[in-house]
Tab-separated table of C-alpha atoms in Angstrom:
chain	number	residue	atom	x	y	z
T	1	UNK	CA	17.166	-4.298	-0.237
T	2	UNK	CA	14.594	-3.197	-2.743
T	3	UNK	CA	14.664	0.483	-3.393
T	4	UNK	CA	11.718	2.335	-4.868
T	5	UNK	CA	12.487	5.970	-5.494
T	6	UNK	CA	10.000	8.731	-6.108
T	7	UNK	CA	11.905	11.705	-7.378
T	8	UNK	CA	9.467	14.424	-6.336
T	9	UNK	CA	8.637	14.421	-2.649
T	10	UNK	CA	6.681	17.672	-2.357
T	11	UNK	CA	4.986	19.528	-5.195
T	12	UNK	CA	2.621	22.461	-5.426
T	13	UNK	CA	0.889	22.877	-8.776
T	14	UNK	CA	-1.822	25.109	-10.157
T	15	UNK	CA	-5.175	23.851	-11.384
T	16	UNK	CA	-4.930	22.842	-15.026
T	17	UNK	CA	-1.194	22.179	-14.989
T	18	UNK	CA	0.217	18.918	-16.290
T	19	UNK	CA	1.972	16.975	-13.546
T	20	UNK	CA	4.475	14.138	-13.850
T	21	UNK	CA	5.297	11.871	-10.941
T	22	UNK	CA	8.259	9.615	-11.543
T	23	UNK	CA	9.045	6.303	-9.878
T	24	UNK	CA	12.092	4.092	-10.316
T	25	UNK	CA	12.772	0.666	-8.799
T	26	UNK	CA	16.069	-1.165	-8.773
T	27	UNK	CA	15.027	-4.789	-8.332
T	28	UNK	CA	14.004	-5.679	-11.877
T	29	UNK	CA	10.397	-6.066	-10.734
T	30	UNK	CA	7.787	-6.690	-13.395
T	31	UNK	CA	4.865	-5.197	-11.490
T	32	UNK	CA	4.606	-1.543	-10.567
T	33	UNK	CA	1.731	0.358	-8.994
T	34	UNK	CA	0.533	3.864	-8.299
T	35	UNK	CA	-1.673	4.500	-5.269
T	36	UNK	CA	-3.044	7.603	-3.688
T	37	UNK	CA	-3.602	7.822	0.045
T	38	UNK	CA	-6.220	10.060	1.594
T	39	UNK	CA	-7.418	10.322	5.204
T	40	UNK	CA	-10.258	7.941	5.893
T	41	UNK	CA	-9.976	6.298	2.483
T	42	UNK	CA	-6.762	4.359	2.827
T	43	UNK	CA	-4.677	3.430	-0.183
T	44	UNK	CA	-6.519	3.322	-3.483
T	45	UNK	CA	-5.043	1.887	-6.639
T	46	UNK	CA	-4.887	4.266	-9.598
T	47	UNK	CA	-3.027	2.235	-12.217
T	48	UNK	CA	-0.684	-0.700	-12.331
T	49	UNK	CA	1.664	-2.180	-14.877
T	50	UNK	CA	2.746	-5.801	-15.157
T	51	UNK	CA	5.341	-5.324	-17.858
T	52	UNK	CA	6.954	-2.721	-20.067
T	53	UNK	CA	4.364	-0.813	-22.085
T	54	UNK	CA	1.559	-2.707	-20.328
T	55	UNK	CA	-0.885	-0.964	-18.036
T	56	UNK	CA	-4.149	-1.684	-16.312
T	57	UNK	CA	-6.642	0.631	-14.670
T	58	UNK	CA	-7.025	0.384	-10.967
T	59	UNK	CA	-9.959	1.520	-8.881
T	60	UNK	CA	-9.706	5.263	-9.506
T	61	UNK	CA	-8.021	5.896	-12.883
T	62	UNK	CA	-10.083	8.933	-13.874
T	63	UNK	CA	-7.976	12.017	-14.386
T	64	UNK	CA	-4.728	10.039	-14.528
T	65	UNK	CA	-2.609	8.276	-17.097
T	66	UNK	CA	0.611	6.294	-16.828
T	67	UNK	CA	3.677	5.438	-18.847
T	68	UNK	CA	5.978	2.406	-18.608
T	69	UNK	CA	8.601	2.735	-21.333
T	70	UNK	CA	11.328	1.013	-19.322
T	71	UNK	CA	11.019	-1.790	-16.823
T	72	UNK	CA	12.466	0.175	-13.949
T	73	UNK	CA	10.416	3.327	-14.436
T	74	UNK	CA	6.684	3.948	-14.002
T	75	UNK	CA	5.323	7.450	-14.412
T	76	UNK	CA	2.009	8.845	-13.267
T	77	UNK	CA	0.628	11.749	-15.273
T	78	UNK	CA	-2.061	14.200	-14.317
T	79	UNK	CA	-3.056	15.738	-17.637
T	80	UNK	CA	-4.855	18.678	-16.062
T	81	UNK	CA	-4.452	18.829	-12.318
T	82	UNK	CA	-7.493	19.566	-10.196
T	83	UNK	CA	-7.815	20.414	-6.519
T	84	UNK	CA	-9.386	17.037	-5.757
T	85	UNK	CA	-6.136	15.433	-6.830
T	86	UNK	CA	-4.367	16.942	-3.843
T	87	UNK	CA	-3.113	13.848	-2.099
T	88	UNK	CA	-0.155	11.711	-1.189
T	89	UNK	CA	0.883	9.437	-4.041
T	90	UNK	CA	2.697	6.185	-3.418
T	91	UNK	CA	4.527	4.123	-5.988
T	92	UNK	CA	5.162	0.432	-5.349
T	93	UNK	CA	6.735	-2.558	-7.062
T	94	UNK	CA	6.636	-6.328	-6.785
T	95	UNK	CA	8.277	-9.240	-8.549
T	96	UNK	CA	6.330	-11.723	-10.616
T	97	UNK	CA	7.321	-14.926	-8.796
T	98	UNK	CA	4.648	-16.560	-6.644
T	99	UNK	CA	6.947	-16.230	-3.651
T	100	UNK	CA	7.188	-12.476	-4.123
T	101	UNK	CA	3.936	-11.479	-2.530
T	102	UNK	CA	5.366	-8.466	-0.798
T	103	UNK	CA	5.149	-5.103	-2.453
T	104	UNK	CA	7.675	-2.393	-1.729
T	105	UNK	CA	6.732	1.239	-1.521
T	106	UNK	CA	8.485	4.448	-2.365
T	107	UNK	CA	8.548	7.273	0.154
T	108	UNK	CA	5.584	9.081	-1.315
T	109	UNK	CA	4.962	12.269	-3.244
T	110	UNK	CA	2.878	14.932	-1.568
T	111	UNK	CA	0.995	16.865	-4.225
T	112	UNK	CA	-0.971	20.017	-3.516
T	113	UNK	CA	-3.072	21.498	-6.314
T	114	UNK	CA	-4.107	25.097	-5.756
G	1	UNK	CA	-17.829	-6.092	-3.296
G	2	UNK	CA	-14.288	-6.954	-2.255
G	3	UNK	CA	-13.262	-5.117	0.876
G	4	UNK	CA	-10.856	-4.983	3.782
G	5	UNK	CA	-12.000	-3.462	7.065
G	6	UNK	CA	-9.695	-2.528	9.888
G	7	UNK	CA	-10.640	-1.758	13.454
G	8	UNK	CA	-10.334	0.282	15.496
G	9	UNK	CA	-9.752	3.318	13.298
G	10	UNK	CA	-7.566	4.828	15.975
G	11	UNK	CA	-6.200	3.865	19.338
G	12	UNK	CA	-4.357	5.676	22.117
G	13	UNK	CA	-2.432	3.619	24.676
G	14	UNK	CA	0.363	4.095	27.202
G	15	UNK	CA	3.813	2.648	26.943
G	16	UNK	CA	3.900	-0.931	28.121
G	17	UNK	CA	0.334	-1.692	27.099
G	18	UNK	CA	-0.539	-4.557	24.778
G	19	UNK	CA	-2.665	-3.772	21.725
G	20	UNK	CA	-4.568	-5.895	19.248
G	21	UNK	CA	-5.401	-4.559	15.803
G	22	UNK	CA	-8.036	-6.236	13.689
G	23	UNK	CA	-8.401	-6.803	9.967
G	24	UNK	CA	-11.369	-8.531	8.370
G	25	UNK	CA	-11.829	-9.122	4.687
G	26	UNK	CA	-14.270	-10.229	2.061
G	27	UNK	CA	-12.611	-11.282	-1.167
G	28	UNK	CA	-12.874	-14.163	-3.541
G	29	UNK	CA	-9.834	-16.295	-4.359
G	30	UNK	CA	-7.759	-15.175	-1.405
G	31	UNK	CA	-3.993	-15.391	-1.815
G	32	UNK	CA	-2.368	-13.680	1.163
G	33	UNK	CA	-2.771	-11.016	3.822
G	34	UNK	CA	-0.094	-8.453	4.518
G	35	UNK	CA	0.531	-6.065	7.392
G	36	UNK	CA	2.419	-2.805	6.971
G	37	UNK	CA	3.546	-0.088	9.351
G	38	UNK	CA	3.441	3.472	8.073
G	39	UNK	CA	5.093	6.276	9.971
G	40	UNK	CA	5.755	9.561	8.235
G	41	UNK	CA	6.947	7.978	5.063
G	42	UNK	CA	6.065	4.943	2.995
G	43	UNK	CA	4.582	1.772	4.449
G	44	UNK	CA	7.142	-0.769	5.562
G	45	UNK	CA	6.441	-4.465	5.408
G	46	UNK	CA	5.756	-6.369	8.634
G	47	UNK	CA	4.194	-9.745	7.886
G	48	UNK	CA	2.717	-11.850	5.141
G	49	UNK	CA	0.199	-14.514	6.123
G	50	UNK	CA	-1.083	-17.235	3.861
G	51	UNK	CA	-2.063	-20.095	6.170
G	52	UNK	CA	-4.582	-20.187	8.995
G	53	UNK	CA	-3.462	-20.613	12.563
G	54	UNK	CA	0.258	-20.131	12.021
G	55	UNK	CA	1.575	-17.228	14.044
G	56	UNK	CA	4.185	-14.959	12.542
G	57	UNK	CA	6.370	-13.230	15.099
G	58	UNK	CA	8.960	-10.496	15.004
G	59	UNK	CA	10.124	-9.163	18.335
G	60	UNK	CA	7.153	-7.668	20.142
G	61	UNK	CA	4.901	-7.955	17.098
G	62	UNK	CA	2.955	-11.021	16.112
G	63	UNK	CA	0.141	-11.795	13.727
G	64	UNK	CA	-2.172	-14.649	12.908
G	65	UNK	CA	-4.701	-15.386	10.187
G	66	UNK	CA	-8.066	-17.124	10.390
G	67	UNK	CA	-9.156	-18.026	6.873
G	68	UNK	CA	-12.391	-19.576	8.053
G	69	UNK	CA	-13.591	-16.445	9.825
G	70	UNK	CA	-11.799	-14.171	7.324
G	71	UNK	CA	-9.771	-12.037	9.668
G	72	UNK	CA	-6.321	-11.393	10.990
G	73	UNK	CA	-5.000	-9.752	14.134
G	74	UNK	CA	-1.782	-7.901	14.772
G	75	UNK	CA	-0.579	-7.917	18.369
G	76	UNK	CA	1.979	-5.564	19.821
G	77	UNK	CA	3.165	-6.274	23.357
G	78	UNK	CA	4.973	-3.879	25.691
G	79	UNK	CA	4.276	-0.969	23.352
G	80	UNK	CA	6.821	1.814	22.929
G	81	UNK	CA	6.435	5.349	21.611
G	82	UNK	CA	8.240	4.207	18.465
G	83	UNK	CA	5.306	1.925	17.710
G	84	UNK	CA	3.161	4.996	17.015
G	85	UNK	CA	2.130	4.729	13.379
G	86	UNK	CA	-0.650	3.803	11.018
G	87	UNK	CA	-0.912	0.038	10.620
G	88	UNK	CA	-2.215	-1.075	7.259
G	89	UNK	CA	-3.711	-4.408	6.352
G	90	UNK	CA	-3.828	-5.523	2.721
G	91	UNK	CA	-5.261	-8.603	1.070
G	92	UNK	CA	-3.980	-10.079	-2.150
G	93	UNK	CA	-6.519	-12.024	-4.162
G	94	UNK	CA	-7.078	-13.283	-7.649
G	95	UNK	CA	-9.554	-10.973	-9.352
G	96	UNK	CA	-10.378	-11.824	-12.927
G	97	UNK	CA	-7.260	-12.102	-15.034
G	98	UNK	CA	-4.798	-10.711	-12.532
G	99	UNK	CA	-3.836	-10.700	-8.896
G	100	UNK	CA	-5.108	-7.679	-7.015
G	101	UNK	CA	-4.247	-6.046	-3.748
G	102	UNK	CA	-6.751	-4.152	-1.645
G	103	UNK	CA	-5.904	-2.101	1.444
G	104	UNK	CA	-7.875	-1.297	4.544
G	105	UNK	CA	-8.067	2.292	5.739
G	106	UNK	CA	-5.579	1.622	8.491
G	107	UNK	CA	-5.488	1.848	12.277
G	108	UNK	CA	-3.779	4.875	13.766
G	109	UNK	CA	-1.931	3.873	16.911
G	110	UNK	CA	-0.615	6.500	19.295
G	111	UNK	CA	1.565	5.321	22.173
G	112	UNK	CA	1.938	7.882	24.953
G	113	UNK	CA	4.940	7.927	27.299
């Protein structure tokens, strides 16, 4: 089974702090994604990466950056956290093959910015 | 604008009822439609649909896609309290240089004993 692990499940940070959310997958997947999930808005794509050191902006990249130095690890960075970034963040991964349409999610990171 | 719309937004039923969840979409270069179940944690995969009219079935859950009318339904028969969750629909499509995935806002299903 694919395993996508988000190391921080629950975080409380102060406005202006730098926040790192880490995600690791164990299936050698090329594609990795960061979403945030908010009530009434569903899942929205922040950034995705299709290979090491490659990244693409999603629908809501403002206020975020990402890092993909190793294939198995995709980090989401909030340079200066703000209260409107309080949300649940989901990491996901997917293989490159045409048959691998399914994406696999981590368990989520609940971030509260106060 | 590419979008995925799910209905109803929420639903309350009693155990044993049958429910139908709807997902309509507007995207160009459609690739596949996926259904996920999300309880307290991350979404878990249910079905992937790529062809019209072919029902996918897993136990009490089934789903079908209509690519002409651009929608899919997820049916749950003989509902149980363990079916209570948010059900997410997502559509994978080719957008520009890459494949993209867009989610609906989900349907919150509550099954009462």
